[in-house]
XYZ file of C-alpha atoms in Angstrom:
500
model
C 48.818 166.629 178.149
C 51.439 167.254 179.556
C 53.334 164.389 179.431
C 51.691 163.455 175.660
C 54.262 166.574 175.551
C 57.268 165.599 177.205
C 57.389 162.388 175.424
C 57.714 163.403 171.973
C 60.170 166.022 172.801
C 61.689 163.830 174.630
C 62.014 161.944 172.426
C 62.864 164.180 169.653
C 65.747 164.600 171.939
C 67.280 161.680 171.686
C 67.054 161.974 167.295
C 64.477 159.982 167.689
C 61.267 160.479 165.258
C 57.618 160.215 166.689
C 54.973 158.381 165.399
C 51.867 159.722 166.119
C 48.635 158.015 164.875
C 46.351 158.753 161.737
C 42.230 158.271 161.926
C 41.682 154.852 160.646
C 37.894 155.061 160.757
C 36.864 153.561 164.089
C 34.325 156.051 165.973
C 31.463 156.031 168.548
C 28.262 154.672 167.524
C 26.091 157.942 167.667
C 28.116 159.186 164.293
C 25.305 156.257 162.763
C 22.603 158.766 163.926
C 24.073 161.731 163.319
C 25.519 160.880 159.410
C 22.331 158.372 158.826
C 23.929 158.271 155.344
C 27.272 157.361 155.449
C 28.527 153.819 154.943
C 29.850 152.769 158.117
C 29.620 148.971 160.143
C 29.829 148.770 163.327
C 32.639 146.308 164.502
C 31.998 142.490 164.413
C 32.834 140.920 168.533
C 36.127 140.730 169.246
C 37.385 137.438 171.749
C 34.191 137.345 173.459
C 34.116 140.762 174.798
C 30.066 141.618 176.106
C 28.520 144.064 173.495
C 29.049 147.117 175.217
C 33.244 147.359 175.652
C 33.946 146.493 171.786
C 32.055 147.288 168.955
C 32.047 150.814 167.556
C 31.078 151.999 163.722
C 34.187 151.856 161.310
C 33.029 154.882 158.072
C 34.009 153.122 154.811
C 37.574 154.811 153.794
C 35.938 155.891 150.502
C 33.734 157.978 152.549
C 34.035 161.622 151.520
C 33.297 161.623 156.192
C 36.744 159.413 156.248
C 37.676 162.195 154.061
C 37.137 164.952 156.749
C 37.880 163.568 160.006
C 41.151 162.300 159.158
C 41.854 165.550 157.710
C 40.915 167.382 160.810
C 42.740 165.214 163.158
C 46.167 165.426 161.629
C 45.605 169.528 162.161
C 44.635 168.634 165.249
C 47.249 166.959 166.195
C 49.980 169.263 164.243
C 48.734 172.550 165.550
C 49.487 170.753 169.109
C 52.818 168.519 168.555
C 53.839 169.575 165.787
C 54.787 166.750 163.196
C 58.224 164.776 162.043
C 55.428 163.508 158.944
C 54.914 159.940 160.277
C 51.375 158.083 160.893
C 50.865 155.512 161.949
C 47.542 153.562 160.480
C 45.339 149.788 161.151
C 42.257 150.180 159.871
C 41.830 146.141 159.731
C 44.216 144.617 162.763
C 42.417 141.307 163.488
C 39.290 143.396 161.324
C 38.609 142.274 157.436
C 38.012 145.452 155.376
C 34.628 143.483 154.088
C 34.828 143.866 150.515
C 37.868 141.778 148.593
C 37.496 143.414 145.758
C 40.667 144.292 144.406
C 40.228 147.982 142.877
C 37.965 147.930 146.442
C 41.462 147.651 148.254
C 42.850 149.476 145.624
C 40.747 152.817 146.579
C 40.585 152.336 150.274
C 44.411 152.578 150.656
C 44.806 155.578 148.480
C 41.655 157.265 150.851
C 43.011 156.197 153.658
C 46.288 158.168 152.531
C 45.079 160.648 151.054
C 43.111 161.668 154.827
C 47.435 162.127 156.308
C 48.897 163.709 152.443
C 45.241 166.897 153.213
C 46.904 168.008 155.969
C 50.834 166.537 155.768
C 51.996 167.078 151.964
C 54.909 165.459 153.459
C 52.671 161.908 155.175
C 54.513 159.319 155.730
C 52.140 156.007 156.845
C 53.148 152.879 159.533
C 51.170 149.803 158.764
C 51.415 147.335 161.213
C 52.089 143.720 159.087
C 50.155 141.394 161.519
C 47.225 141.007 159.505
C 48.865 139.774 156.606
C 50.179 136.848 159.095
C 46.980 136.237 161.030
C 43.973 137.025 159.008
C 43.588 134.605 156.946
C 41.452 137.403 154.999
C 45.449 138.599 153.302
C 46.252 135.385 152.761
C 45.346 136.078 148.778
C 48.148 137.592 147.736
C 46.427 140.242 145.324
C 44.959 141.254 147.628
C 47.546 142.616 149.668
C 48.792 143.933 146.695
C 46.491 145.897 145.578
C 46.557 147.765 149.276
C 49.748 147.355 149.132
C 50.241 149.572 145.748
C 47.720 152.173 146.384
C 50.356 153.853 147.924
C 53.495 155.544 146.487
C 56.146 153.510 146.923
C 58.327 154.278 149.787
C 55.759 156.931 151.508
C 54.405 153.321 153.390
C 56.695 152.045 155.712
C 55.647 147.745 156.700
C 56.124 146.545 160.468
C 56.966 143.211 159.530
C 55.639 142.123 163.083
C 56.861 138.352 163.760
C 59.826 137.924 161.404
C 62.063 135.865 163.971
C 58.624 133.240 163.778
C 56.521 134.633 160.669
C 57.632 136.441 158.623
C 55.269 138.134 155.335
C 58.060 139.748 153.067
C 58.862 136.559 151.036
C 55.202 135.252 150.461
C 54.284 139.083 150.216
C 57.910 139.924 147.335
C 59.571 142.560 149.654
C 56.110 143.602 150.384
C 54.987 144.875 146.880
C 58.395 147.338 146.723
C 57.220 149.410 149.596
C 60.211 149.277 152.392
C 59.211 147.297 155.724
C 60.855 146.794 159.280
C 62.689 143.594 160.365
C 60.508 143.230 163.539
C 60.829 141.005 166.590
C 57.729 140.477 168.377
C 58.355 137.513 170.889
C 56.061 137.817 173.495
C 52.885 138.039 174.151
C 50.815 139.598 177.060
C 54.330 140.444 179.338
C 54.308 136.202 180.098
C 57.259 135.372 181.485
C 57.810 131.801 180.298
C 61.796 131.587 178.600
C 62.292 131.209 175.683
C 63.549 132.619 172.008
C 64.703 131.995 168.355
C 68.847 133.357 169.207
C 69.402 131.722 165.926
C 67.066 132.553 164.115
C 67.703 136.839 164.434
C 71.408 136.594 164.731
C 71.519 134.689 161.231
C 68.451 136.178 158.761
C 68.545 140.109 160.141
C 71.605 140.167 158.220
C 70.313 137.620 155.500
C 67.456 139.816 154.880
C 68.758 143.685 154.563
C 71.308 142.307 152.068
C 68.937 140.373 149.796
C 69.252 140.304 146.113
C 65.973 143.813 145.740
C 65.496 143.573 149.347
C 63.548 146.591 150.626
C 64.109 146.495 154.354
C 64.930 148.901 156.069
C 65.877 148.600 159.760
C 64.096 146.542 162.670
C 62.358 146.508 164.903
C 60.814 145.123 168.486
C 57.338 144.889 168.720
C 56.881 142.604 171.835
C 53.690 142.669 174.117
C 55.945 143.513 177.215
C 58.591 143.700 178.630
C 60.832 142.640 181.439
C 61.529 139.247 180.670
C 64.051 137.219 178.315
C 67.061 140.178 178.402
C 69.330 138.311 176.583
C 67.129 138.186 173.730
C 66.512 141.241 173.370
C 70.257 141.928 173.686
C 70.898 139.558 171.089
C 67.825 141.712 167.999
C 69.224 145.675 169.594
C 72.351 144.388 168.810
C 71.247 143.524 164.950
C 70.700 147.144 163.615
C 74.324 147.039 163.540
C 75.807 143.864 162.638
C 76.962 143.432 159.512
C 77.880 139.439 160.333
C 76.304 137.278 162.271
C 78.031 136.912 166.061
C 79.154 133.630 166.877
C 76.525 132.693 170.186
C 79.059 130.396 172.047
C 81.490 133.277 172.231
C 77.947 136.198 172.360
C 76.416 134.138 175.583
C 79.414 134.173 177.475
C 80.001 137.390 176.771
C 76.781 137.953 177.844
C 76.709 136.429 181.533
C 79.920 138.505 181.823
C 78.244 142.385 181.057
C 75.402 140.965 182.888
C 77.302 139.969 186.591
C 79.688 142.124 185.834
C 82.912 139.445 186.144
C 83.970 136.310 185.095
C 82.534 133.227 186.283
C 83.106 130.137 185.018
C 79.540 128.260 186.224
C 77.398 131.700 185.283
C 79.242 131.067 181.638
C 78.846 127.482 181.611
C 74.927 128.312 182.976
C 74.473 130.359 179.478
C 75.470 127.914 176.996
C 72.768 125.783 178.529
C 70.422 128.732 178.032
C 71.655 129.670 174.443
C 71.584 125.417 173.568
C 67.209 125.139 175.528
C 65.720 128.527 176.415
C 66.817 130.379 173.036
C 67.055 127.786 170.434
C 63.323 127.664 169.243
C 62.798 127.644 165.951
C 59.508 126.136 164.246
C 56.309 127.118 163.927
C 54.785 126.700 166.984
C 52.554 130.265 168.452
C 54.900 131.215 171.107
C 53.028 131.856 174.562
C 55.468 131.358 177.610
C 51.963 129.479 179.777
C 52.587 126.350 181.744
C 50.768 124.507 183.070
C 50.416 126.287 186.551
C 49.858 129.168 185.161
C 47.251 127.490 183.061
C 43.523 127.340 184.335
C 42.847 123.965 185.988
C 41.852 121.655 183.134
C 41.863 118.014 182.565
C 42.928 118.080 178.862
C 45.939 121.097 179.158
C 49.104 120.332 176.124
C 52.629 120.827 178.120
C 55.907 120.771 175.396
C 58.996 121.490 174.633
C 62.260 121.767 172.322
C 64.867 121.152 174.095
C 65.482 118.150 177.153
C 64.050 118.862 181.190
C 67.535 117.787 181.585
C 69.480 119.843 179.625
C 67.716 122.861 181.837
C 67.647 121.486 184.351
C 71.574 121.175 184.390
C 72.619 124.755 183.208
C 70.134 126.111 186.258
C 73.081 123.782 189.087
C 75.361 125.174 187.407
C 73.697 128.857 187.356
C 73.696 128.332 191.517
C 76.910 127.280 192.026
C 78.222 130.631 191.263
C 76.492 131.797 193.895
C 79.487 132.404 195.855
C 81.373 134.154 193.356
C 78.333 136.155 192.041
C 76.109 137.227 195.428
C 76.694 140.546 195.057
C 75.293 140.684 191.634
C 71.455 142.235 191.103
C 71.783 140.482 187.930
C 72.180 137.488 189.243
C 70.163 137.184 192.275
C 67.610 138.417 189.350
C 68.386 135.761 187.124
C 68.948 132.690 189.921
C 64.259 133.932 190.765
C 64.149 133.593 187.250
C 65.878 130.899 185.566
C 64.570 128.678 189.222
C 60.571 129.660 188.633
C 61.022 128.672 185.386
C 62.493 125.284 186.329
C 59.944 124.778 188.090
C 57.096 125.380 185.795
C 58.694 122.575 183.946
C 58.584 119.933 186.576
C 54.378 121.069 186.591
C 54.592 119.848 183.285
C 55.817 116.825 184.173
C 54.261 115.549 187.486
C 51.195 117.627 185.725
C 51.316 114.401 183.155
C 51.601 112.283 185.660
C 48.572 113.844 187.671
C 46.994 113.055 184.851
C 47.366 109.574 183.780
C 47.217 108.695 187.043
C 43.649 109.820 187.193
C 42.337 109.083 184.080
C 44.238 104.887 185.588
C 42.584 105.800 188.576
C 44.969 104.944 190.503
C 44.579 106.438 194.064
C 47.343 106.252 195.721
C 49.826 106.984 192.680
C 47.580 110.192 191.906
C 47.933 111.678 195.648
C 51.484 111.483 195.521
C 51.982 113.383 192.401
C 49.056 116.283 193.983
C 51.644 116.545 197.458
C 53.824 116.595 194.632
C 52.394 119.458 192.688
C 50.937 121.397 195.140
C 54.414 121.612 196.397
C 55.675 123.503 193.164
C 53.736 126.239 193.592
C 54.124 126.438 197.537
C 58.411 126.562 196.287
C 57.369 128.699 193.498
C 55.587 131.755 195.737
C 58.345 130.832 198.204
C 61.109 131.691 194.975
C 59.175 134.554 193.766
C 59.263 136.555 197.495
C 62.890 136.484 197.529
C 63.230 139.621 194.820
C 61.023 142.474 193.830
C 60.745 141.684 189.987
C 58.428 139.251 190.782
C 56.324 140.729 193.457
C 52.959 141.095 192.842
C 52.845 144.847 195.510
C 54.541 146.624 193.426
C 52.584 146.372 190.046
C 49.710 147.290 191.929
C 50.740 149.791 194.157
C 52.092 151.107 191.432
C 48.158 151.092 189.384
C 46.841 152.720 192.557
C 49.386 155.353 192.368
C 48.078 157.295 189.525
C 44.708 157.826 191.331
C 43.226 161.066 191.831
C 40.593 159.922 194.535
C 39.670 156.577 196.380
C 37.711 156.583 193.065
C 39.910 155.471 191.185
C 42.208 154.429 192.762
C 39.464 151.244 193.046
C 38.903 150.736 188.930
C 43.076 150.951 188.878
C 43.302 148.306 190.954
C 40.569 146.887 189.314
C 41.970 147.041 186.157
C 45.317 145.621 187.047
C 44.739 142.835 189.150
C 42.152 141.887 185.536
C 44.814 142.056 183.301
C 47.278 140.158 184.537
C 44.432 136.772 185.114
C 40.759 137.796 183.659
C 41.579 140.463 180.835
C 37.574 140.612 180.739
C 34.848 140.695 182.729
C 33.947 137.491 183.036
C 37.747 136.160 181.898
C 37.088 135.856 178.281
C 40.912 136.480 177.776
C 41.848 134.205 180.468
C 45.671 133.992 181.501
C 46.613 135.535 178.298
C 49.382 138.424 180.799
C 49.210 135.830 183.907
C 52.421 135.990 185.624
C 54.192 134.340 188.478
C 54.494 137.349 190.579
C 54.378 136.436 194.806
C 51.037 137.362 195.286
C 49.287 136.528 192.348
C 50.854 133.376 193.310
C 49.511 132.363 196.385
C 46.273 133.834 195.766
C 44.318 133.462 192.538
C 47.189 130.428 190.916
C 47.498 128.307 194.135
C 43.466 128.145 194.852
C 42.262 127.249 191.846
C 44.588 124.304 191.556
C 44.153 123.532 195.111
C 40.048 123.352 194.330
C 40.581 121.283 191.315
C 42.879 119.117 192.718
C 40.635 118.170 195.247
C 38.033 117.988 193.136
C 39.548 114.876 191.292
C 40.099 113.357 194.470
C 36.954 113.130 196.139
C 36.001 111.807 192.526
C 38.060 109.224 192.251
C 37.560 108.026 197.012
C 33.986 107.908 196.304
C 33.972 106.533 192.720
C 32.152 109.570 191.404
C 31.721 111.200 188.811
C 34.249 114.231 187.862
C 32.473 117.028 186.367
C 34.787 119.513 184.822
C 33.339 122.521 183.680
C 31.621 122.544 187.049
C 34.415 122.800 188.928
C 35.938 125.430 186.938
C 32.552 127.017 187.240
C 32.927 126.633 191.069
C 37.074 127.965 190.657
C 36.333 130.697 189.040
C 32.891 132.335 191.328
C 34.825 130.974 194.021
C 39.083 132.472 193.730
C 39.197 133.822 190.038
C 36.473 136.685 189.952
C 36.664 137.207 193.315
C 40.741 138.214 193.357
C 40.084 141.098 190.534
C 37.244 143.009 193.330
C 39.879 141.582 196.343
C 41.747 144.970 198.106
C 43.697 143.470 199.131
C 47.863 144.722 200.439
C 50.813 143.541 198.666
C 54.377 143.694 200.104
C 56.673 145.476 197.934
C 59.603 144.234 199.426
C 61.460 141.302 199.495
C 61.200 138.716 201.383
C 63.768 135.660 202.460
C 66.393 134.487 200.960
C 68.013 132.461 198.470
C 70.206 129.435 199.764
């Protein structure tokens, strides 16, 4: 509770308007017993999680009980924290309303907003716009219009959540008059793959803001994870005050100077290369920043890239050539590890495809050669990651355990920390969604499962037996993946080794 007070107080002190939650409609299952006559629906399973981990009831916003709870919720919140009159509410995020009738949707919007204004007459509703892209239900623009226009114009602010790739403001006619924020989502799960849409960010934010009849009122960052791709967030943050696009060639050159504290021609050449490889993405492919080495072993992993590997490798080599001049720069030392990690992942994709091709052709000698190389990539990845504290599993786990009040909590917090970056669910319901390339995680999670999978492939080839891929995956889960999340192994929080 102390921290909950400190955060909004600090935000206000910096001139930031805190956004507090409003009641969205989800309630514990006991409510159905207490209010049997109220129209409420049990929510559907999400990503195949077991029933006990999901599925509360959702009270129809047109119900009187929704109004009662919504009013009380905000009143209690205001009494505790005060208010700046701005509230977020996402009743239908990755959940359909269940009724596509236009009048119903309009009434639902009015009811949700009324629950806010009954406690705060100056309430402004902030709505996450992910549903307009992600859910087929809202592909019908009339449905979206009925919902969005149910609130007085200007009393709702929509977060156009992934504007750099899947903007919805054009399809929805500038949200039918409601103001919105141009947001860069960019990252899912805090994965570390290097990518970004620098050209899109550099031009589209300004073009959208200055377009005829635009209702855009600001820019936002809506990433799911931080501590990755710092350059793209630097560029996006500048868009809040830019009136015209930057010269990106100059901007990336200057970025290397700002980041490393001095000018270096090799570093500038490297970042020019990164600009034209990693950060030139423009397309509809759903980016997740993942690669073969960090995915669950399989024979049908789809690998792809939007740039030539050789161009990235050349830029990486240029970065390494700056070592004598920049060896004392923390930013440089971090980036050498980060880009090397990316290069190793790219090589992992290359040799994964060679591995599968040799296996399919039943070429034992070629398969074994590529298997050795692929395993070596993972071993090299572990070694390079261990040299920088930003890529250590131990830092993550010790931070989680540090919040525990007793040993029971410590075990729970450590389990959750391990689970979130691997299985994300008791049985791997969202396996690898938030996977990281961290020292310790590569050693005890990524490498063992690939090692086991390759061993089984090799056994199948050498002894000419059927490769039971699904059986091997089950074995990997019980031998390596699940045990990892229950392990109490302690990992170092200090980097080891040097970059040479």
